[in-house]
Amino acid sequence: MRQDHIASRHYADRDTALVMTYLGQLVADGHAEWTELDNGDVELRFHSGQCFLLASQTITRLA
């Protein structure tokens, strides 16, 4: 899935939209990669090793 698709999605909550825009810029700058999962959540993996699950209401650090 194209990475810009995740950042350009419509988010009803303004704060969520701001966070996703910022994270999208980190992805675009080459600091991380993200993947949309089958359930709509997003896995964000930084090249430094941290991994996060971005759900509709929460962000969970996986590694």
mmCIF file with all atom_site columns, N, CA and C in Angstrom:
data_model
loop_
_atom_site.group_PDB
_atom_site.id
_atom_site.type_symbol
_atom_site.label_atom_id
_atom_site.label_alt_id
_atom_site.label_comp_id
_atom_site.label_asym_id
_atom_site.label_entity_id
_atom_site.label_seq_id
_atom_site.pdbx_PDB_ins_code
_atom_site.Cartn_x
_atom_site.Cartn_y
_atom_site.Cartn_z
_atom_site.occupancy
_atom_site.B_iso_or_equiv
_atom_site.pdbx_formal_charge
_atom_site.auth_seq_id
_atom_site.auth_comp_id
_atom_site.auth_asym_id
_atom_site.auth_atom_id
_atom_site.pdbx_PDB_model_num
ATOM 1   N N  . MET A 1 1  ? 0.837   -1.177 0.000  1.00 0.00 ? 1  MET A N  1
ATOM 2   C CA . MET A 1 1  ? 0.000   0.000  0.000  1.00 0.00 ? 1  MET A CA 1
ATOM 3   C C  . MET A 1 1  ? 0.886   1.245  0.000  1.00 0.00 ? 1  MET A C  1
ATOM 4   N N  . ARG A 1 2  ? 0.479   2.220  -0.756 1.00 0.00 ? 2  ARG A N  1
ATOM 5   C CA . ARG A 1 2  ? 1.278   3.441  -0.817 1.00 0.00 ? 2  ARG A CA 1
ATOM 6   C C  . ARG A 1 2  ? 1.264   4.152  0.525  1.00 0.00 ? 2  ARG A C  1
ATOM 7   N N  . GLN A 1 3  ? 2.408   4.667  0.905  1.00 0.00 ? 3  GLN A N  1
ATOM 8   C CA . GLN A 1 3  ? 2.540   5.305  2.208  1.00 0.00 ? 3  GLN A CA 1
ATOM 9   C C  . GLN A 1 3  ? 1.740   6.591  2.304  1.00 0.00 ? 3  GLN A C  1
ATOM 10  N N  . ASP A 1 4  ? 1.612   7.344  1.206  1.00 0.00 ? 4  ASP A N  1
ATOM 11  C CA . ASP A 1 4  ? 0.882   8.596  1.268  1.00 0.00 ? 4  ASP A CA 1
ATOM 12  C C  . ASP A 1 4  ? -0.617  8.377  1.457  1.00 0.00 ? 4  ASP A C  1
ATOM 13  N N  . HIS A 1 5  ? -1.102  7.187  1.153  1.00 0.00 ? 5  HIS A N  1
ATOM 14  C CA . HIS A 1 5  ? -2.515  6.872  1.355  1.00 0.00 ? 5  HIS A CA 1
ATOM 15  C C  . HIS A 1 5  ? -2.879  6.967  2.838  1.00 0.00 ? 5  HIS A C  1
ATOM 16  N N  . ILE A 1 6  ? -2.011  6.508  3.698  1.00 0.00 ? 6  ILE A N  1
ATOM 17  C CA . ILE A 1 6  ? -2.284  6.529  5.137  1.00 0.00 ? 6  ILE A CA 1
ATOM 18  C C  . ILE A 1 6  ? -2.321  7.964  5.643  1.00 0.00 ? 6  ILE A C  1
ATOM 19  N N  . ALA A 1 7  ? -1.351  8.766  5.256  1.00 0.00 ? 7  ALA A N  1
ATOM 20  C CA . ALA A 1 7  ? -1.279  10.147 5.727  1.00 0.00 ? 7  ALA A CA 1
ATOM 21  C C  . ALA A 1 7  ? -2.419  10.999 5.182  1.00 0.00 ? 7  ALA A C  1
ATOM 22  N N  . SER A 1 8  ? -2.888  10.693 3.980  1.00 0.00 ? 8  SER A N  1
ATOM 23  C CA . SER A 1 8  ? -3.900  11.540 3.351  1.00 0.00 ? 8  SER A CA 1
ATOM 24  C C  . SER A 1 8  ? -5.335  11.109 3.647  1.00 0.00 ? 8  SER A C  1
ATOM 25  N N  . ARG A 1 9  ? -5.499  10.056 4.434  1.00 0.00 ? 9  ARG A N  1
ATOM 26  C CA . ARG A 1 9  ? -6.848  9.634  4.826  1.00 0.00 ? 9  ARG A CA 1
ATOM 27  C C  . ARG A 1 9  ? -7.551  10.767 5.556  1.00 0.00 ? 9  ARG A C  1
ATOM 28  N N  . HIS A 1 10 ? -8.864  10.764 5.512  1.00 0.00 ? 10 HIS A N  1
ATOM 29  C CA . HIS A 1 10 ? -9.634  11.759 6.262  1.00 0.00 ? 10 HIS A CA 1
ATOM 30  C C  . HIS A 1 10 ? -9.807  11.268 7.700  1.00 0.00 ? 10 HIS A C  1
ATOM 31  N N  . TYR A 1 11 ? -9.380  12.086 8.633  1.00 0.00 ? 11 TYR A N  1
ATOM 32  C CA . TYR A 1 11 ? -9.535  11.764 10.054 1.00 0.00 ? 11 TYR A CA 1
ATOM 33  C C  . TYR A 1 11 ? -10.510 12.761 10.660 1.00 0.00 ? 11 TYR A C  1
ATOM 34  N N  . ALA A 1 12 ? -11.576 12.259 11.271 1.00 0.00 ? 12 ALA A N  1
ATOM 35  C CA . ALA A 1 12 ? -12.612 13.123 11.827 1.00 0.00 ? 12 ALA A CA 1
ATOM 36  C C  . ALA A 1 12 ? -12.079 13.987 12.966 1.00 0.00 ? 12 ALA A C  1
ATOM 37  N N  . ASP A 1 13 ? -11.181 13.437 13.746 1.00 0.00 ? 13 ASP A N  1
ATOM 38  C CA . ASP A 1 13 ? -10.616 14.160 14.879 1.00 0.00 ? 13 ASP A CA 1
ATOM 39  C C  . ASP A 1 13 ? -9.424  14.993 14.414 1.00 0.00 ? 13 ASP A C  1
ATOM 40  N N  . ARG A 1 14 ? -9.441  16.273 14.689 1.00 0.00 ? 14 ARG A N  1
ATOM 41  C CA . ARG A 1 14 ? -8.381  17.185 14.255 1.00 0.00 ? 14 ARG A CA 1
ATOM 42  C C  . ARG A 1 14 ? -7.029  16.815 14.844 1.00 0.00 ? 14 ARG A C  1
ATOM 43  N N  . ASP A 1 15 ? -7.006  16.394 16.089 1.00 0.00 ? 15 ASP A N  1
ATOM 44  C CA . ASP A 1 15 ? -5.743  16.010 16.726 1.00 0.00 ? 15 ASP A CA 1
ATOM 45  C C  . ASP A 1 15 ? -5.151  14.766 16.068 1.00 0.00 ? 15 ASP A C  1
ATOM 46  N N  . THR A 1 16 ? -5.998  13.794 15.750 1.00 0.00 ? 16 THR A N  1
ATOM 47  C CA . THR A 1 16 ? -5.531  12.591 15.057 1.00 0.00 ? 16 THR A CA 1
ATOM 48  C C  . THR A 1 16 ? -4.957  12.955 13.697 1.00 0.00 ? 16 THR A C  1
ATOM 49  N N  . ALA A 1 17 ? -5.630  13.836 12.991 1.00 0.00 ? 17 ALA A N  1
ATOM 50  C CA . ALA A 1 17 ? -5.144  14.274 11.677 1.00 0.00 ? 17 ALA A CA 1
ATOM 51  C C  . ALA A 1 17 ? -3.777  14.933 11.791 1.00 0.00 ? 17 ALA A C  1
ATOM 52  N N  . LEU A 1 18 ? -3.578  15.738 12.817 1.00 0.00 ? 18 LEU A N  1
ATOM 53  C CA . LEU A 1 18 ? -2.292  16.406 13.022 1.00 0.00 ? 18 LEU A CA 1
ATOM 54  C C  . LEU A 1 18 ? -1.188  15.391 13.307 1.00 0.00 ? 18 LEU A C  1
ATOM 55  N N  . VAL A 1 19 ? -1.458  14.427 14.178 1.00 0.00 ? 19 VAL A N  1
ATOM 56  C CA . VAL A 1 19 ? -0.467  13.395 14.507 1.00 0.00 ? 19 VAL A CA 1
ATOM 57  C C  . VAL A 1 19 ? -0.130  12.564 13.271 1.00 0.00 ? 19 VAL A C  1
ATOM 58  N N  . MET A 1 20 ? -1.135  12.161 12.514 1.00 0.00 ? 20 MET A N  1
ATOM 59  C CA . MET A 1 20 ? -0.894  11.342 11.327 1.00 0.00 ? 20 MET A CA 1
ATOM 60  C C  . MET A 1 20 ? -0.133  12.117 10.257 1.00 0.00 ? 20 MET A C  1
ATOM 61  N N  . THR A 1 21 ? -0.379  13.410 10.148 1.00 0.00 ? 21 THR A N  1
ATOM 62  C CA . THR A 1 21 ? 0.378   14.242 9.207  1.00 0.00 ? 21 THR A CA 1
ATOM 63  C C  . THR A 1 21 ? 1.840   14.297 9.618  1.00 0.00 ? 21 THR A C  1
ATOM 64  N N  . TYR A 1 22 ? 2.090   14.497 10.903 1.00 0.00 ? 22 TYR A N  1
ATOM 65  C CA . TYR A 1 22 ? 3.463   14.544 11.403 1.00 0.00 ? 22 TYR A CA 1
ATOM 66  C C  . TYR A 1 22 ? 4.169   13.204 11.181 1.00 0.00 ? 22 TYR A C  1
ATOM 67  N N  . LEU A 1 23 ? 3.504   12.111 11.529 1.00 0.00 ? 23 LEU A N  1
ATOM 68  C CA . LEU A 1 23 ? 4.106   10.794 11.324 1.00 0.00 ? 23 LEU A CA 1
ATOM 69  C C  . LEU A 1 23 ? 4.323   10.519 9.837  1.00 0.00 ? 23 LEU A C  1
ATOM 70  N N  . GLY A 1 24 ? 3.406   10.958 9.008  1.00 0.00 ? 24 GLY A N  1
ATOM 71  C CA . GLY A 1 24 ? 3.569   10.815 7.568  1.00 0.00 ? 24 GLY A CA 1
ATOM 72  C C  . GLY A 1 24 ? 4.797   11.543 7.055  1.00 0.00 ? 24 GLY A C  1
ATOM 73  N N  . GLN A 1 25 ? 5.112   12.680 7.652  1.00 0.00 ? 25 GLN A N  1
ATOM 74  C CA . GLN A 1 25 ? 6.313   13.415 7.257  1.00 0.00 ? 25 GLN A CA 1
ATOM 75  C C  . GLN A 1 25 ? 7.568   12.647 7.658  1.00 0.00 ? 25 GLN A C  1
ATOM 76  N N  . LEU A 1 26 ? 7.554   12.009 8.822  1.00 0.00 ? 26 LEU A N  1
ATOM 77  C CA . LEU A 1 26 ? 8.691   11.180 9.228  1.00 0.00 ? 26 LEU A CA 1
ATOM 78  C C  . LEU A 1 26 ? 8.885   10.015 8.261  1.00 0.00 ? 26 LEU A C  1
ATOM 79  N N  . VAL A 1 27 ? 7.783   9.435  7.804  1.00 0.00 ? 27 VAL A N  1
ATOM 80  C CA . VAL A 1 27 ? 7.859   8.354  6.817  1.00 0.00 ? 27 VAL A CA 1
ATOM 81  C C  . VAL A 1 27 ? 8.404   8.899  5.501  1.00 0.00 ? 27 VAL A C  1
ATOM 82  N N  . ALA A 1 28 ? 7.883   10.030 5.057  1.00 0.00 ? 28 ALA A N  1
ATOM 83  C CA . ALA A 1 28 ? 8.329   10.626 3.795  1.00 0.00 ? 28 ALA A CA 1
ATOM 84  C C  . ALA A 1 28 ? 9.806   11.007 3.835  1.00 0.00 ? 28 ALA A C  1
ATOM 85  N N  . ASP A 1 29 ? 10.285  11.404 5.005  1.00 0.00 ? 29 ASP A N  1
ATOM 86  C CA . ASP A 1 29 ? 11.693  11.785 5.163  1.00 0.00 ? 29 ASP A CA 1
ATOM 87  C C  . ASP A 1 29 ? 12.612  10.580 5.301  1.00 0.00 ? 29 ASP A C  1
ATOM 88  N N  . GLY A 1 30 ? 12.041  9.372  5.351  1.00 0.00 ? 30 GLY A N  1
ATOM 89  C CA . GLY A 1 30 ? 12.845  8.161  5.388  1.00 0.00 ? 30 GLY A CA 1
ATOM 90  C C  . GLY A 1 30 ? 13.237  7.677  6.769  1.00 0.00 ? 30 GLY A C  1
ATOM 91  N N  . HIS A 1 31 ? 12.598  8.201  7.815  1.00 0.00 ? 31 HIS A N  1
ATOM 92  C CA . HIS A 1 31 ? 12.925  7.786  9.180  1.00 0.00 ? 31 HIS A CA 1
ATOM 93  C C  . HIS A 1 31 ? 12.142  6.551  9.630  1.00 0.00 ? 31 HIS A C  1
ATOM 94  N N  . ALA A 1 32 ? 11.060  6.238  8.915  1.00 0.00 ? 32 ALA A N  1
ATOM 95  C CA . ALA A 1 32 ? 10.188  5.136  9.327  1.00 0.00 ? 32 ALA A CA 1
ATOM 96  C C  . ALA A 1 32 ? 9.435   4.607  8.116  1.00 0.00 ? 32 ALA A C  1
ATOM 97  N N  . GLU A 1 33 ? 8.777   3.473  8.339  1.00 0.00 ? 33 GLU A N  1
ATOM 98  C CA . GLU A 1 33 ? 7.883   2.882  7.340  1.00 0.00 ? 33 GLU A CA 1
ATOM 99  C C  . GLU A 1 33 ? 6.594   2.524  8.055  1.00 0.00 ? 33 GLU A C  1
ATOM 100 N N  . TRP A 1 34 ? 5.489   2.623  7.338  1.00 0.00 ? 34 TRP A N  1
ATOM 101 C CA . TRP A 1 34 ? 4.244   2.190  7.950  1.00 0.00 ? 34 TRP A CA 1
ATOM 102 C C  . TRP A 1 34 ? 3.435   1.354  6.988  1.00 0.00 ? 34 TRP A C  1
ATOM 103 N N  . THR A 1 35 ? 2.616   0.494  7.589  1.00 0.00 ? 35 THR A N  1
ATOM 104 C CA . THR A 1 35 ? 1.810   -0.445 6.826  1.00 0.00 ? 35 THR A CA 1
ATOM 105 C C  . THR A 1 35 ? 0.405   -0.434 7.397  1.00 0.00 ? 35 THR A C  1
ATOM 106 N N  . GLU A 1 36 ? -0.590  -0.361 6.526  1.00 0.00 ? 36 GLU A N  1
ATOM 107 C CA . GLU A 1 36 ? -1.964  -0.471 6.984  1.00 0.00 ? 36 GLU A CA 1
ATOM 108 C C  . GLU A 1 36 ? -2.306  -1.948 7.114  1.00 0.00 ? 36 GLU A C  1
ATOM 109 N N  . LEU A 1 37 ? -2.801  -2.339 8.273  1.00 0.00 ? 37 LEU A N  1
ATOM 110 C CA . LEU A 1 37 ? -3.174  -3.722 8.540  1.00 0.00 ? 37 LEU A CA 1
ATOM 111 C C  . LEU A 1 37 ? -4.590  -3.994 8.039  1.00 0.00 ? 37 LEU A C  1
ATOM 112 N N  . ASP A 1 38 ? -4.952  -5.256 7.961  1.00 0.00 ? 38 ASP A N  1
ATOM 113 C CA . ASP A 1 38 ? -6.271  -5.648 7.449  1.00 0.00 ? 38 ASP A CA 1
ATOM 114 C C  . ASP A 1 38 ? -7.422  -5.040 8.247  1.00 0.00 ? 38 ASP A C  1
ATOM 115 N N  . ASN A 1 39 ? -7.211  -4.801 9.539  1.00 0.00 ? 39 ASN A N  1
ATOM 116 C CA . ASN A 1 39 ? -8.279  -4.251 10.381 1.00 0.00 ? 39 ASN A CA 1
ATOM 117 C C  . ASN A 1 39 ? -8.324  -2.721 10.364 1.00 0.00 ? 39 ASN A C  1
ATOM 118 N N  . GLY A 1 40 ? -7.468  -2.075 9.562  1.00 0.00 ? 40 GLY A N  1
ATOM 119 C CA . GLY A 1 40 ? -7.460  -0.617 9.463  1.00 0.00 ? 40 GLY A CA 1
ATOM 120 C C  . GLY A 1 40 ? -6.451  0.061  10.358 1.00 0.00 ? 40 GLY A C  1
ATOM 121 N N  . ASP A 1 41 ? -5.901  -0.662 11.336 1.00 0.00 ? 41 ASP A N  1
ATOM 122 C CA . ASP A 1 41 ? -4.843  -0.098 12.171 1.00 0.00 ? 41 ASP A CA 1
ATOM 123 C C  . ASP A 1 41 ? -3.578  0.065  11.337 1.00 0.00 ? 41 ASP A C  1
ATOM 124 N N  . VAL A 1 42 ? -2.628  0.813  11.867 1.00 0.00 ? 42 VAL A N  1
ATOM 125 C CA . VAL A 1 42 ? -1.380  1.074  11.147 1.00 0.00 ? 42 VAL A CA 1
ATOM 126 C C  . VAL A 1 42 ? -0.206  0.649  12.016 1.00 0.00 ? 42 VAL A C  1
ATOM 127 N N  . GLU A 1 43 ? 0.717   -0.097 11.429 1.00 0.00 ? 43 GLU A N  1
ATOM 128 C CA . GLU A 1 43 ? 1.962   -0.436 12.113 1.00 0.00 ? 43 GLU A CA 1
ATOM 129 C C  . GLU A 1 43 ? 3.028   0.542  11.633 1.00 0.00 ? 43 GLU A C  1
ATOM 130 N N  . LEU A 1 44 ? 3.636   1.251  12.569 1.00 0.00 ? 44 LEU A N  1
ATOM 131 C CA . LEU A 1 44 ? 4.679   2.230  12.277 1.00 0.00 ? 44 LEU A CA 1
ATOM 132 C C  . LEU A 1 44 ? 5.991   1.694  12.819 1.00 0.00 ? 44 LEU A C  1
ATOM 133 N N  . ARG A 1 45 ? 6.968   1.536  11.953 1.00 0.00 ? 45 ARG A N  1
ATOM 134 C CA . ARG A 1 45 ? 8.254   0.960  12.346 1.00 0.00 ? 45 ARG A CA 1
ATOM 135 C C  . ARG A 1 45 ? 9.365   1.947  11.994 1.00 0.00 ? 45 ARG A C  1
ATOM 136 N N  . PHE A 1 46 ? 10.038  2.454  13.042 1.00 0.00 ? 46 PHE A N  1
ATOM 137 C CA . PHE A 1 46 ? 11.162  3.364  12.839 1.00 0.00 ? 46 PHE A CA 1
ATOM 138 C C  . PHE A 1 46 ? 12.416  2.561  12.523 1.00 0.00 ? 46 PHE A C  1
ATOM 139 N N  . HIS A 1 47 ? 13.297  3.130  11.726 1.00 0.00 ? 47 HIS A N  1
ATOM 140 C CA . HIS A 1 47 ? 14.531  2.447  11.347 1.00 0.00 ? 47 HIS A CA 1
ATOM 141 C C  . HIS A 1 47 ? 15.464  2.254  12.544 1.00 0.00 ? 47 HIS A C  1
ATOM 142 N N  . SER A 1 48 ? 15.229  2.975  13.623 1.00 0.00 ? 48 SER A N  1
ATOM 143 C CA . SER A 1 48 ? 16.028  2.812  14.839 1.00 0.00 ? 48 SER A CA 1
ATOM 144 C C  . SER A 1 48 ? 15.553  1.634  15.691 1.00 0.00 ? 48 SER A C  1
ATOM 145 N N  . GLY A 1 49 ? 14.441  0.982  15.286 1.00 0.00 ? 49 GLY A N  1
ATOM 146 C CA . GLY A 1 49 ? 14.001  -0.227 15.968 1.00 0.00 ? 49 GLY A CA 1
ATOM 147 C C  . GLY A 1 49 ? 12.659  -0.144 16.669 1.00 0.00 ? 49 GLY A C  1
ATOM 148 N N  . GLN A 1 50 ? 12.176  1.038  16.993 1.00 0.00 ? 50 GLN A N  1
ATOM 149 C CA . GLN A 1 50 ? 10.881  1.148  17.668 1.00 0.00 ? 50 GLN A CA 1
ATOM 150 C C  . GLN A 1 50 ? 9.758   0.792  16.704 1.00 0.00 ? 50 GLN A C  1
ATOM 151 N N  . CYS A 1 51 ? 8.732   0.150  17.263 1.00 0.00 ? 51 CYS A N  1
ATOM 152 C CA . CYS A 1 51 ? 7.573   -0.245 16.465 1.00 0.00 ? 51 CYS A CA 1
ATOM 153 C C  . CYS A 1 51 ? 6.313   0.119  17.254 1.00 0.00 ? 51 CYS A C  1
ATOM 154 N N  . PHE A 1 52 ? 5.344   0.725  16.576 1.00 0.00 ? 52 PHE A N  1
ATOM 155 C CA . PHE A 1 52 ? 4.117   1.177  17.221 1.00 0.00 ? 52 PHE A CA 1
ATOM 156 C C  . PHE A 1 52 ? 2.906   0.681  16.448 1.00 0.00 ? 52 PHE A C  1
ATOM 157 N N  . LEU A 1 53 ? 1.837   0.407  17.179 1.00 0.00 ? 53 LEU A N  1
ATOM 158 C CA . LEU A 1 53 ? 0.554   0.082  16.588 1.00 0.00 ? 53 LEU A CA 1
ATOM 159 C C  . LEU A 1 53 ? -0.342  1.302  16.768 1.00 0.00 ? 53 LEU A C  1
ATOM 160 N N  . LEU A 1 54 ? -0.790  1.876  15.657 1.00 0.00 ? 54 LEU A N  1
ATOM 161 C CA . LEU A 1 54 ? -1.648  3.057  15.686 1.00 0.00 ? 54 LEU A CA 1
ATOM 162 C C  . LEU A 1 54 ? -3.082  2.602  15.450 1.00 0.00 ? 54 LEU A C  1
ATOM 163 N N  . ALA A 1 55 ? -3.866  2.562  16.511 1.00 0.00 ? 55 ALA A N  1
ATOM 164 C CA . ALA A 1 55 ? -5.270  2.166  16.415 1.00 0.00 ? 55 ALA A CA 1
ATOM 165 C C  . ALA A 1 55 ? -6.130  3.428  16.384 1.00 0.00 ? 55 ALA A C  1
ATOM 166 N N  . SER A 1 56 ? -7.428  3.263  16.290 1.00 0.00 ? 56 SER A N  1
ATOM 167 C CA . SER A 1 56 ? -8.305  4.427  16.147 1.00 0.00 ? 56 SER A CA 1
ATOM 168 C C  . SER A 1 56 ? -8.261  5.360  17.356 1.00 0.00 ? 56 SER A C  1
ATOM 169 N N  . GLN A 1 57 ? -8.057  4.830  18.548 1.00 0.00 ? 57 GLN A N  1
ATOM 170 C CA . GLN A 1 57 ? -8.057  5.656  19.751 1.00 0.00 ? 57 GLN A CA 1
ATOM 171 C C  . GLN A 1 57 ? -6.774  5.567  20.569 1.00 0.00 ? 57 GLN A C  1
ATOM 172 N N  . THR A 1 58 ? -5.852  4.699  20.186 1.00 0.00 ? 58 THR A N  1
ATOM 173 C CA . THR A 1 58 ? -4.646  4.493  20.991 1.00 0.00 ? 58 THR A CA 1
ATOM 174 C C  . THR A 1 58 ? -3.410  4.315  20.120 1.00 0.00 ? 58 THR A C  1
ATOM 175 N N  . ILE A 1 59 ? -2.264  4.557  20.736 1.00 0.00 ? 59 ILE A N  1
ATOM 176 C CA . ILE A 1 59 ? -0.967  4.232  20.144 1.00 0.00 ? 59 ILE A CA 1
ATOM 177 C C  . ILE A 1 59 ? -0.261  3.332  21.144 1.00 0.00 ? 59 ILE A C  1
ATOM 178 N N  . THR A 1 60 ? 0.131   2.137  20.705 1.00 0.00 ? 60 THR A N  1
ATOM 179 C CA . THR A 1 60 ? 0.785   1.169  21.575 1.00 0.00 ? 60 THR A CA 1
ATOM 180 C C  . THR A 1 60 ? 2.179   0.880  21.056 1.00 0.00 ? 60 THR A C  1
ATOM 181 N N  . ARG A 1 61 ? 3.163   0.973  21.949 1.00 0.00 ? 61 ARG A N  1
ATOM 182 C CA . ARG A 1 61 ? 4.526   0.625  21.544 1.00 0.00 ? 61 ARG A CA 1
ATOM 183 C C  . ARG A 1 61 ? 4.668   -0.890 21.606 1.00 0.00 ? 61 ARG A C  1
ATOM 184 N N  . LEU A 1 62 ? 5.084   -1.478 20.487 1.00 0.00 ? 62 LEU A N  1
ATOM 185 C CA . LEU A 1 62 ? 5.254   -2.927 20.415 1.00 0.00 ? 62 LEU A CA 1
ATOM 186 C C  . LEU A 1 62 ? 6.689   -3.344 20.678 1.00 0.00 ? 62 LEU A C  1
ATOM 187 N N  . ALA A 1 63 ? 7.634   -2.542 20.255 1.00 0.00 ? 63 ALA A N  1
ATOM 188 C CA . ALA A 1 63 ? 9.049   -2.866 20.449 1.00 0.00 ? 63 ALA A CA 1
ATOM 189 C C  . ALA A 1 63 ? 9.857   -1.595 20.522 1.00 0.00 ? 63 ALA A C  1
#
